[in-house]
Amino acid sequence: MRGLSTIFRRELLAYLHSSLGWIVAAVMLLLDGVLFYAEALGPAAGQRLSADVLARFFFNASGLVAIAAVALSVRLIAEERQTRSIALLRTAPVSDAAIVLGKFLAAFVFLGGITLLTLYMPLLVMVNGKVSVGQIVVGYLGLLLIGAAVLAIGMLATALTRSYLLAAALGAAATGGMFLFWHVSRVIEPPLSKVFAGLALHAIHFQGFEIGVLHLRDVFYYLAVTYFFLLLATKIMEARRWE
Amino acid sequence: MKPRLQGWPCARRTPTPPAAEENVGKEEGRAQAGGGGTDAGPRTCPLCSHLPKVGGFFSLLRPVLRPQAGTLKRNLNLQPRSCDGIMIRVAELQKAYDGRTVLGPVSLEIAPGETVGILGRNGSGKTTLLRILAGDLVPSAGAVWIDGVDAIRQPDEARTRVGYLPEVPPVYEDMRVGDYLVFAARLRGVPAAQVAARVRAAEERTQTAEVHEYLIRHLSHGYRQRVGLAQAIVHEPPLLILDEPTHDLDPVQIVAMRELVRALHGRHTVLLSSHILSEIREMCDRLLVVNDGRIVASGTEAELTGRLREVRRLRVSVRTTDAPDALLACIRAVEGVADAAVTGTEDGAVAVTVEAHGDRRAEVCRALVGAGFDVLGLERGDRELESVFLELVGGERAGA
């Protein structure tokens, strides 16, 4: 796809050169560390099985990854529209899909990088306790998948508006709404409850990753959510040419 | 009618067949004022997938449902006979927003190497036309060929032939000038082996080599504009589109930008817009005057002013110490004089500008001498572009 790698490189460098990228990384790593300390090293230390500690770590980390994903994605298109630099991309011989995908992949690689910087925490559990490598690998796969899905939701939000504060609000609301589907499913009757439970971004789709069980249906779910929102973001970009 | 069609404004209207074949080629190398043959309203029919009247979020989803289908259908009947020797060919181009036509129908042709200025008031449709030509917007109807390439069917192919500098230069403030130009070159498909040389050449031509290592956020507005121009020419496009290139520049920067644009003459076909007459006059070979989304006149400055020569302007200098009322009354009494106004006084001489139908120098001179005025000078003044422009776009007359 023409232009994709060029856009990817620029956006990745933009994260590395911007304060936003490092602030998001610092806050996420700090909160991850604090929560890990509370779960594994604090007063509760030694009261849980290592596998449970690791599952709690992935549960907490998934929420932080989602928040970081919203924060990283909202500037991607909204900022360009605000500063009008988007004209360079839109008048270059690259497709709107390449623009969306290039930006998404850059955000995903950056998010993946800071997510993997938390790896020392599960390794500490593995050294001092008894957990399998598989649980760690599956857990991180889950974090990356949920991160990708939330980034895609953020891409749609950032494609919809030129204000990144509004984009952040939209992205956070959509992500929070999809997290809350699980709670909604518990207070309504079937068959709608099953629909909401199946669409929930966290809960049943992430539980397997927390305990190291890999269900292909969960992997497909996150990939489908990612694809769906990236497609919508691309179509919104195409629609802007008709405005 | 199916219920789902009810939101479309022209659900019962049959799309008008485009008449570009007849129009294209009639005036080789010249724009056709306004085009013709089509309904002024947008062809927003559900049968041909044009935009629905509904606005806001839901209109954004239109391409999800029927992407590009209407575009292809529209252009089937608009094949150009030949694009040899034509850089831009536009046929029956229209753009509508929410059912309101903001541009067109417009048909025009521009030859390679020309520097053409689009002149029009703010909101006249200049920027919309340029954005469509640059591949940023999709038209509601009509067809565009850039260097022989159908810009709607093959947008990416057409975009490789265009360099575009919008009103606000599309720069990334967090990048260094050199990195930004490398990024722009790669984005435009310049082969990797040639990127460095192209960037160097673009920097030399726009005099930005000395800020190669600067962060763009540290540059002045004038330099940002130059960097914007550099990104537009870095891939050596045959067509260069500049939207208000001197926008917000100070007088020194305006002169420098004019020089840069003049230096592009010959290497590129240049299409630039401005609402400032002096800019257009300084930089362009030919002018297109746009008003309310239509081209109302086309030609060189001399041709445009000559077109309105039936009303001529005289400058008369008369020595008098009295109030000018009697002088003006004397001049206005001459047959064929439309108006007269005092434009200045100096050392007892009064300068008067006279608007007259035809050449009335002799009659005015006889009348003044007969009335006892000392005529110090009488010359024919060409109509200035400003007054021509105002007349073309229906504004108030300047000067007099």
XYZ file of C-alpha atoms in Angstrom:
643
model
C 0.000 0.000 0.000
C 1.689 3.152 -1.302
C 2.756 5.652 1.344
C 1.875 3.437 4.310
C 5.439 2.887 5.509
C 6.279 6.598 5.041
C 3.305 7.660 7.142
C 4.059 4.951 9.702
C 7.637 6.143 10.155
C 6.640 9.785 10.506
C 3.959 9.065 13.062
C 6.185 6.778 15.100
C 8.898 9.434 15.181
C 6.270 11.999 16.123
C 5.446 9.938 19.224
C 9.117 9.635 20.110
C 9.664 13.378 19.653
C 6.511 14.535 21.376
C 5.900 15.082 25.048
C 2.492 13.400 24.723
C 4.032 10.038 23.894
C 6.408 10.108 26.832
C 3.813 11.443 29.270
C 1.429 8.631 28.344
C 4.259 6.096 28.667
C 5.381 7.463 32.031
C 1.883 7.611 33.530
C 0.998 4.147 32.277
C 4.203 2.578 33.589
C 3.873 4.394 36.924
C 0.291 3.258 37.465
C 1.149 -0.257 36.330
C 3.973 -0.314 38.860
C 1.822 1.038 41.688
C -0.944 -1.473 41.008
C 1.560 -4.291 40.725
C 3.089 -3.259 44.043
C -0.350 -3.251 45.658
C -1.214 -6.675 44.246
C 2.086 -8.501 44.570
C 4.506 -6.732 46.864
C 2.392 -4.798 49.324
C 0.503 -5.995 52.387
C -1.252 -8.623 50.263
C 2.050 -10.226 49.292
C 2.113 -13.971 49.760
C -1.633 -14.277 50.266
C -2.418 -15.167 46.648
C -1.215 -17.784 44.219
C 1.301 -16.518 41.666
C -1.114 -17.245 38.808
C -3.791 -15.138 40.528
C -1.334 -12.269 41.011
C -0.462 -12.463 37.331
C -4.141 -12.558 36.346
C -4.788 -9.442 38.497
C -1.802 -7.761 36.831
C -3.206 -8.400 33.337
C -6.654 -7.269 34.466
C -5.265 -3.946 35.738
C -2.917 -3.552 32.800
C -5.757 -4.029 30.304
C -7.573 -0.997 31.723
C -4.410 1.098 31.616
C -3.640 -0.023 28.066
C -7.148 1.033 27.027
C -6.728 4.473 28.610
C -3.294 4.892 27.002
C -4.702 3.792 23.633
C -7.400 6.478 23.773
C -4.807 9.112 24.748
C -2.419 8.101 21.949
C -4.987 7.846 19.188
C -6.990 11.033 19.583
C -4.368 13.354 18.126
C -3.739 11.311 15.010
C -6.202 12.858 12.565
C -7.937 15.575 14.619
C -4.661 17.410 15.172
C -3.791 17.256 11.488
C -7.164 18.682 10.585
C -6.764 21.410 13.175
C -3.313 22.438 11.933
C -4.385 21.780 8.307
C -1.360 19.588 7.658
C -3.859 16.925 6.571
C -3.874 18.632 3.142
C -0.404 17.208 2.488
C -1.655 13.646 2.979
C -4.943 14.143 1.175
C -3.325 15.568 -1.947
C -0.549 12.973 -2.029
C -0.968 9.819 -4.128
C -1.834 7.679 -1.120
C -5.185 6.162 -0.273
C -7.197 7.108 2.783
C -6.824 3.509 3.943
C -3.029 3.911 3.869
C -3.291 7.109 5.911
C -5.491 5.478 8.554
C -3.498 2.248 8.640
C -0.120 3.997 8.741
C -1.179 6.127 11.677
C -2.825 3.200 13.430
C 0.250 0.992 13.084
C 2.521 3.721 14.443
C 0.293 4.188 17.481
C 0.061 0.422 17.901
C 3.825 -0.082 17.778
C 4.361 2.713 20.297
C 1.634 1.361 22.571
C 3.032 -2.157 22.164
C 6.478 -0.886 23.080
C 5.397 0.757 26.315
C 3.199 -2.249 27.136
C 6.164 -4.587 26.773
C 8.175 -2.336 29.109
C 6.004 -3.747 31.903
C 7.372 -7.203 31.181
C 9.673 -7.078 34.192
C 6.661 -7.352 36.507
C 5.404 -10.750 35.279
C 9.037 -11.893 35.157
C 9.387 -10.990 38.837
C 6.343 -13.140 39.560
C 7.785 -15.949 37.472
C 11.167 -15.819 39.234
C 9.694 -15.671 42.719
C 6.626 -17.799 42.140
C 5.278 -20.449 39.878
C 3.653 -19.309 36.643
C 3.939 -20.555 33.097
C 5.525 -18.701 30.241
C 2.326 -19.415 28.315
C 0.243 -17.349 30.729
C 2.589 -14.396 30.266
C 2.629 -14.712 26.486
C -1.146 -15.091 26.238
C -1.652 -12.226 28.690
C 0.484 -9.870 26.627
C -1.243 -11.020 23.446
C -4.512 -10.025 25.114
C -3.112 -6.637 26.106
C -1.960 -5.979 22.544
C -5.303 -7.075 21.112
C -7.376 -4.929 23.446
C -4.946 -2.061 22.819
C -5.428 -2.448 19.068
C -9.209 -2.497 19.431
C -9.273 0.661 21.562
C -6.802 2.383 19.224
C -9.162 1.626 16.350
C -12.067 3.114 18.319
C -9.885 6.157 18.964
C -9.063 6.369 15.250
C -12.760 6.624 14.473
C -13.195 9.313 17.126
C -10.250 11.315 15.832
C -11.524 11.030 12.244
C -14.897 12.451 13.247
C -13.790 15.790 14.656
C -11.019 18.350 14.344
C -10.946 19.021 18.087
C -8.827 16.508 19.887
C -10.484 17.239 23.190
C -13.775 16.271 21.612
C -12.072 13.303 19.964
C -10.745 12.230 23.364
C -14.210 12.539 24.876
C -15.768 10.563 22.014
C -13.079 7.884 22.158
C -13.326 7.561 25.918
C -17.118 7.455 25.814
C -17.175 4.785 23.092
C -14.540 2.683 24.841
C -16.214 3.096 28.230
C -19.544 2.225 26.668
C -18.157 -0.984 25.213
C -16.607 -1.855 28.561
C -19.987 -1.279 30.231
C -21.830 -3.593 27.849
C -20.951 -6.390 30.234
C -22.751 -4.712 33.127
C -25.700 -3.886 30.895
C -25.947 -7.531 29.885
C -26.366 -8.514 33.533
C -29.437 -6.352 34.116
C -31.407 -7.113 30.952
C -33.188 -10.206 29.760
C -32.018 -12.632 27.073
C -31.550 -12.607 24.148
C -30.369 -8.983 24.342
C -28.230 -9.783 27.362
C -26.274 -12.299 25.272
C -25.760 -9.736 22.524
C -24.427 -7.147 24.961
C -22.234 -9.690 26.727
C -20.819 -10.796 23.388
C -20.062 -7.217 22.356
C -18.456 -6.186 25.659
C -14.860 -5.094 25.090
C -13.540 -6.605 28.295
C -15.189 -9.170 30.601
C -15.765 -12.490 28.871
C -13.440 -11.765 25.977
C -10.482 -10.855 28.160
C -10.938 -13.329 31.033
C -9.228 -16.103 29.092
C -6.155 -13.963 28.394
C -5.824 -13.118 32.116
C -5.484 -16.744 33.131
C -3.447 -17.839 30.120
C -6.225 -19.554 28.168
C -6.276 -18.656 24.512
C -9.684 -18.812 22.821
C -9.627 -18.156 19.112
C -13.096 -16.600 19.357
C -11.649 -13.885 21.607
C -8.773 -13.236 19.230
C -11.231 -12.960 16.335
C -13.458 -10.686 18.390
C -10.687 -8.165 19.016
C -9.461 -8.387 15.428
C -13.007 -7.864 14.177
C -13.529 -4.830 16.426
C -10.208 -3.403 15.229
C -11.062 -3.997 11.578
C -14.580 -2.606 11.935
C -13.511 0.671 13.520
C -10.547 1.147 11.187
C -12.869 0.585 8.242
C -15.282 3.170 9.618
C -12.438 5.634 10.161
C -11.279 5.080 6.577
C -14.769 5.617 5.232
C -15.107 8.792 7.260
C -11.859 10.016 5.704
C -13.199 9.184 2.246
C -16.474 10.908 3.040
C -14.597 14.086 3.952
C -13.563 14.399 0.321
C -17.251 14.785 -0.544
C -17.869 17.569 1.957
C -41.081 5.727 -4.580
C -39.295 3.649 -2.029
C -39.393 5.147 1.450
C -35.601 5.129 1.792
C -35.275 7.569 -1.120
C -37.378 10.269 0.441
C -34.472 12.087 2.022
C -32.861 12.800 -1.342
C -33.615 16.221 -2.730
C -33.881 15.250 -6.358
C -35.222 11.744 -6.191
C -37.466 12.367 -9.196
C -34.979 14.357 -11.224
C -33.338 12.645 -14.134
C -29.640 13.475 -14.182
C -28.859 15.846 -17.015
C -26.426 14.335 -19.531
C -23.174 16.234 -19.469
C -22.550 18.425 -22.483
C -18.805 18.597 -22.193
C -18.157 17.090 -25.622
C -19.673 20.096 -27.312
C -18.021 22.625 -25.083
C -14.556 21.195 -24.730
C -12.388 22.329 -27.544
C -14.434 25.286 -28.667
C -12.085 27.714 -27.099
C -8.744 25.981 -27.079
C -6.541 27.272 -24.316
C -9.230 29.557 -23.003
C -11.639 29.130 -20.163
C -15.290 29.104 -20.963
C -17.194 31.453 -18.778
C -19.661 29.483 -16.779
C -19.930 26.472 -19.074
C -23.466 25.613 -20.013
C -26.067 23.095 -20.771
C -26.679 21.759 -17.298
C -29.011 22.471 -14.491
C -27.450 24.852 -12.010
C -28.537 22.615 -9.159
C -26.514 19.647 -8.003
C -27.315 16.280 -9.502
C -27.996 14.721 -6.146
C -29.992 11.763 -7.351
C -30.035 8.445 -5.497
C -29.949 6.668 -8.839
C -26.488 8.014 -9.505
C -25.265 7.887 -5.895
C -24.810 11.569 -5.331
C -24.910 13.154 -1.931
C -28.123 12.991 0.012
C -29.587 16.177 1.369
C -29.199 14.998 4.943
C -26.172 16.592 6.503
C -23.990 15.964 9.513
C -22.918 12.574 10.637
C -25.195 10.520 8.417
C -23.929 12.077 5.218
C -20.473 10.942 6.273
C -21.605 7.354 5.964
C -22.601 7.711 2.310
C -19.340 6.305 0.929
C -19.696 3.313 3.222
C -22.878 2.437 1.424
C -22.034 3.357 -2.168
C -18.379 4.302 -2.501
C -17.355 6.043 -5.726
C -20.185 4.541 -7.789
C -21.594 7.899 -8.811
C -18.207 9.266 -9.748
C -17.566 6.582 -12.311
C -21.019 6.835 -13.787
C -20.759 10.578 -14.179
C -17.620 10.421 -16.209
C -18.541 7.802 -18.759
C -19.761 10.450 -21.197
C -16.977 12.898 -20.561
C -13.985 11.365 -22.289
C -11.671 14.040 -23.630
C -11.034 14.067 -27.362
C -7.379 14.675 -26.800
C -5.330 16.066 -23.979
C -2.283 16.816 -26.117
C -1.013 20.220 -25.179
C -3.520 20.648 -22.363
C -2.381 20.549 -18.745
C -5.774 21.033 -17.104
C -9.061 20.254 -18.743
C -12.195 20.753 -16.682
C -15.632 19.935 -18.051
C -18.908 20.930 -16.430
C -17.432 20.777 -12.972
C -19.808 21.325 -10.078
C -19.573 21.124 -6.332
C -22.548 21.204 -4.021
C -22.743 21.101 -0.265
C -26.023 19.918 1.197
C -27.867 20.664 -2.000
C -26.364 24.148 -2.404
C -24.145 24.637 -5.442
C -20.981 26.479 -4.477
C -19.055 25.902 -7.687
C -19.939 25.578 -11.320
C -20.735 24.495 -13.783
C -17.192 25.381 -14.741
C -15.302 24.375 -17.875
C -11.766 25.491 -18.581
C -8.539 24.527 -20.235
C -5.020 25.534 -19.332
C -2.023 24.897 -21.546
C 1.333 23.631 -20.270
C 3.699 26.334 -19.061
C 1.007 28.936 -18.458
C 0.793 30.869 -15.217
C -2.885 31.450 -14.633
C -4.399 33.462 -11.836
C -7.835 32.879 -10.382
C -9.239 36.119 -9.149
C -12.315 36.364 -7.010
C -13.713 37.652 -3.807
C -13.589 35.603 -0.632
C -16.160 32.824 -0.839
C -16.419 32.958 -4.624
C -15.373 29.321 -5.060
C -11.647 29.736 -5.837
C -10.432 27.444 -3.092
C -13.073 24.803 -3.823
C -11.975 24.720 -7.470
C -8.306 24.439 -6.512
C -8.995 21.711 -3.936
C -10.816 19.657 -6.544
C -7.955 20.083 -9.011
C -5.451 19.116 -6.303
C -7.370 15.930 -5.553
C -8.427 16.993 -2.077
C -12.148 17.128 -2.855
C -14.384 15.046 -5.081
C -16.695 17.112 -7.307
C -20.452 16.608 -7.244
C -20.497 16.462 -11.036
C -18.272 16.969 -14.037
C -14.826 15.776 -14.971
C -11.222 16.831 -14.530
C -8.158 15.748 -16.474
C -4.713 16.636 -15.231
C -1.990 16.174 -17.835
C -4.278 13.764 -19.667
C -5.138 11.700 -16.570
C -8.736 11.444 -15.394
C -8.413 12.920 -11.925
C -11.611 11.314 -10.673
C -11.106 7.805 -11.987
C -7.362 7.749 -11.321
C -6.944 10.195 -8.431
C -3.587 8.857 -7.260
C -2.145 9.003 -10.757
C -3.353 12.581 -11.130
C -2.017 13.599 -7.710
C 1.522 12.575 -8.666
C 1.342 15.309 -11.323
C 0.234 18.038 -8.944
C 2.016 20.078 -6.308
C -0.371 21.876 -3.972
C 0.209 24.709 -1.556
C -2.985 25.511 0.336
C -3.682 28.840 1.983
C -2.208 27.566 5.238
C 1.009 25.650 4.470
C 0.534 21.972 5.408
C 3.615 21.642 7.606
C 4.343 19.579 10.714
C 5.682 21.860 13.394
C 7.474 19.024 15.175
C 9.628 18.178 12.145
C 12.840 19.698 10.867
C 12.616 21.310 7.445
C 14.872 18.720 5.794
C 13.021 15.772 7.325
C 9.704 17.280 6.340
C 10.742 17.663 2.723
C 12.106 14.107 2.656
C 8.749 12.953 4.041
C 6.860 14.940 1.385
C 9.076 13.575 -1.388
C 8.606 9.973 -0.271
C 4.896 10.504 0.104
C 4.742 11.781 -3.491
C 6.530 8.673 -4.711
C 9.974 10.106 -5.483
C 12.380 7.146 -5.866
C 14.544 6.667 -2.758
C 17.781 7.274 -4.679
C 16.572 10.681 -5.846
C 15.027 11.973 -2.634
C 18.112 13.768 -1.301
C 18.821 15.503 -4.619
C 15.197 16.567 -5.066
C 15.069 17.972 -1.533
C 18.289 19.916 -2.126
C 16.937 21.291 -5.403
C 13.629 22.313 -3.816
C 15.452 24.035 -0.958
C 17.649 25.941 -3.374
C 14.734 27.072 -5.494
C 12.750 28.253 -2.475
C 15.782 29.605 -0.614
C 15.187 27.403 2.410
C 18.556 25.636 2.433
C 19.747 27.767 5.353
C 16.885 26.514 7.546
C 17.349 22.854 6.582
C 18.036 21.837 10.184
C 15.467 24.128 11.826
C 12.357 22.854 13.510
C 9.401 24.189 11.522
C 7.796 25.548 14.678
C 10.732 27.948 14.988
C 10.274 29.408 11.491
C 8.627 32.726 10.640
C 5.426 32.718 8.645
C 7.302 33.704 5.512
C 9.682 30.772 5.809
C 6.819 28.393 6.521
C 5.225 29.551 3.303
C 8.490 28.866 1.475
C 8.741 25.415 3.029
C 5.141 24.850 1.927
C 6.163 25.831 -1.588
C 9.185 23.532 -1.381
C 6.989 20.529 -0.512
C 4.789 21.390 -3.488
C 7.680 21.296 -5.970
C 9.863 18.621 -4.379
C 8.546 15.920 -6.731
C 8.890 18.184 -9.799
C 5.195 18.136 -10.697
C 4.153 19.473 -14.075
C 1.266 21.342 -12.415
C 1.572 23.601 -9.404
C -1.511 24.845 -7.570
C -1.026 27.721 -5.139
C -3.934 28.950 -3.061
C -3.313 32.523 -1.937
C 0.480 32.109 -1.827
C 1.010 35.554 -0.314
C -1.656 35.122 2.353
C -0.729 36.881 5.609
C 2.789 37.781 4.443
C 4.359 41.159 5.148
C 5.293 43.396 2.171
C 8.904 42.205 2.033
C 7.829 38.575 2.132
C 5.201 39.244 -0.534
C 7.869 40.558 -2.896
C 10.081 37.539 -2.155
C 7.198 35.112 -2.745
C 6.347 36.843 -6.015
C 9.937 36.343 -7.155
C 9.777 32.664 -6.207
C 6.563 32.148 -8.132
C 7.935 33.993 -11.157
C 10.987 31.736 -11.051
C 8.681 28.720 -11.378
C 7.411 30.040 -14.694
C 8.292 27.731 -17.551
C 9.215 24.729 -15.414
C 5.674 24.234 -14.183
C 2.182 25.136 -15.210
C 1.112 27.354 -12.336
C -2.447 27.967 -11.223
C -2.734 30.392 -8.346
C -5.551 32.177 -6.644
C -5.786 35.520 -4.978
C -8.286 38.166 -4.098
C -5.536 40.786 -4.365
C -5.421 42.270 -7.834
C -1.849 43.444 -7.717
C -0.650 39.913 -6.918
C -2.411 38.422 -9.885
C -1.221 41.187 -12.170
C 2.380 40.716 -11.089
C 2.566 36.962 -11.358
C 0.217 35.678 -14.050
C -0.004 35.448 -17.825
C -3.731 35.017 -17.817
C -6.606 35.641 -15.448
C -9.794 33.790 -14.639
C -12.320 35.884 -12.771
C -14.562 33.772 -10.539
C -17.783 35.000 -9.036
C -20.464 32.988 -7.244
C -18.789 29.754 -8.268
C -18.638 30.549 -11.982
C -15.934 31.843 -14.274
C -17.268 35.209 -15.395
C -14.276 36.293 -17.482
C -11.024 34.928 -18.809
C -8.086 36.500 -20.562
C -5.001 38.624 -20.119
C -5.230 41.845 -18.172
C -5.219 43.788 -21.442
C -7.987 41.629 -22.856
C -10.134 42.050 -19.775
C -9.665 45.789 -19.637
C -10.131 46.033 -23.407
C -13.408 44.177 -23.154
C -14.812 47.104 -21.240
C -13.249 49.802 -23.402
C -16.579 51.199 -24.507
C -16.428 53.123 -21.271
C -13.194 55.096 -21.342
C -11.462 57.092 -18.720
C -9.908 60.536 -19.253
C -7.658 62.398 -16.891
C -7.996 66.179 -17.147
C -5.885 68.777 -15.380
C -7.383 72.282 -15.229
C -6.078 75.480 -13.614
C -8.768 77.156 -11.554
C -9.013 78.871 -8.208
C -12.787 78.567 -7.982
C -14.748 75.736 -6.462
C -14.717 72.730 -8.797
C -18.517 72.552 -9.061
C -18.622 74.718 -12.176
C -15.776 72.736 -13.712
C -17.506 69.422 -13.095
C -20.805 70.752 -14.384
C -19.077 71.917 -17.555
C -17.529 68.502 -18.160
C -20.702 66.583 -17.331
C -22.612 68.689 -19.839
C -20.503 67.251 -22.674
C -22.399 64.665 -24.677
C -21.164 61.130 -23.969
C -19.680 61.897 -20.559
C -21.028 59.515 -17.948
C -19.376 60.905 -14.854
C -16.660 63.227 -13.620
C -14.996 63.494 -10.253
C -12.176 65.515 -8.698
C -9.303 63.232 -7.813
C -6.805 65.830 -6.517
C -5.626 69.415 -6.370
C -2.088 70.762 -6.526
C -0.660 74.278 -7.072
C -3.989 75.628 -8.260
C -4.534 72.782 -10.674
C -7.482 70.455 -10.258
C -7.220 66.858 -11.478
C -10.474 65.401 -12.734
C -11.208 61.851 -13.831
C -13.861 61.549 -16.486
C -15.789 58.395 -17.458
C -17.048 58.706 -21.019
C -18.592 56.555 -23.694
C -16.058 56.495 -26.529
C -13.168 58.917 -27.042
C -14.455 62.334 -25.900
C -11.120 64.124 -25.467
C -11.766 66.698 -28.171
C -15.291 67.516 -26.977
C -14.205 67.844 -23.346
C -11.256 70.072 -24.311
C -13.453 72.350 -26.472
C -16.053 72.658 -23.718
C -13.484 73.562 -21.077
C -11.682 76.140 -23.239
C -15.017 77.578 -24.333
C -15.991 78.002 -20.688
C -12.762 79.852 -19.942
C -10.821 77.169 -18.105
C -7.084 76.764 -18.661
C -6.552 73.160 -19.674
C -3.106 72.040 -18.497
C -3.355 68.467 -19.556
C -5.720 65.883 -20.985
C -4.866 62.230 -21.385
C -6.607 58.971 -21.897
C -6.342 56.678 -18.890
C -6.669 52.948 -19.348
C -9.199 51.324 -17.137
C -7.489 49.705 -14.251
C -7.893 46.033 -13.522
C -9.460 46.892 -10.216
C -12.442 48.621 -11.761
C -12.766 45.884 -14.369
C -12.776 43.259 -11.653
C -15.349 45.089 -9.605
C -17.559 45.476 -12.621
C -17.254 41.798 -13.509
C -18.144 40.594 -10.038
C -20.861 43.175 -9.596
C -19.202 45.130 -6.820
C -19.097 48.850 -6.298
C -17.103 50.910 -8.722
C -13.705 51.940 -7.505
C -12.246 55.354 -7.630
C -14.701 57.785 -9.121
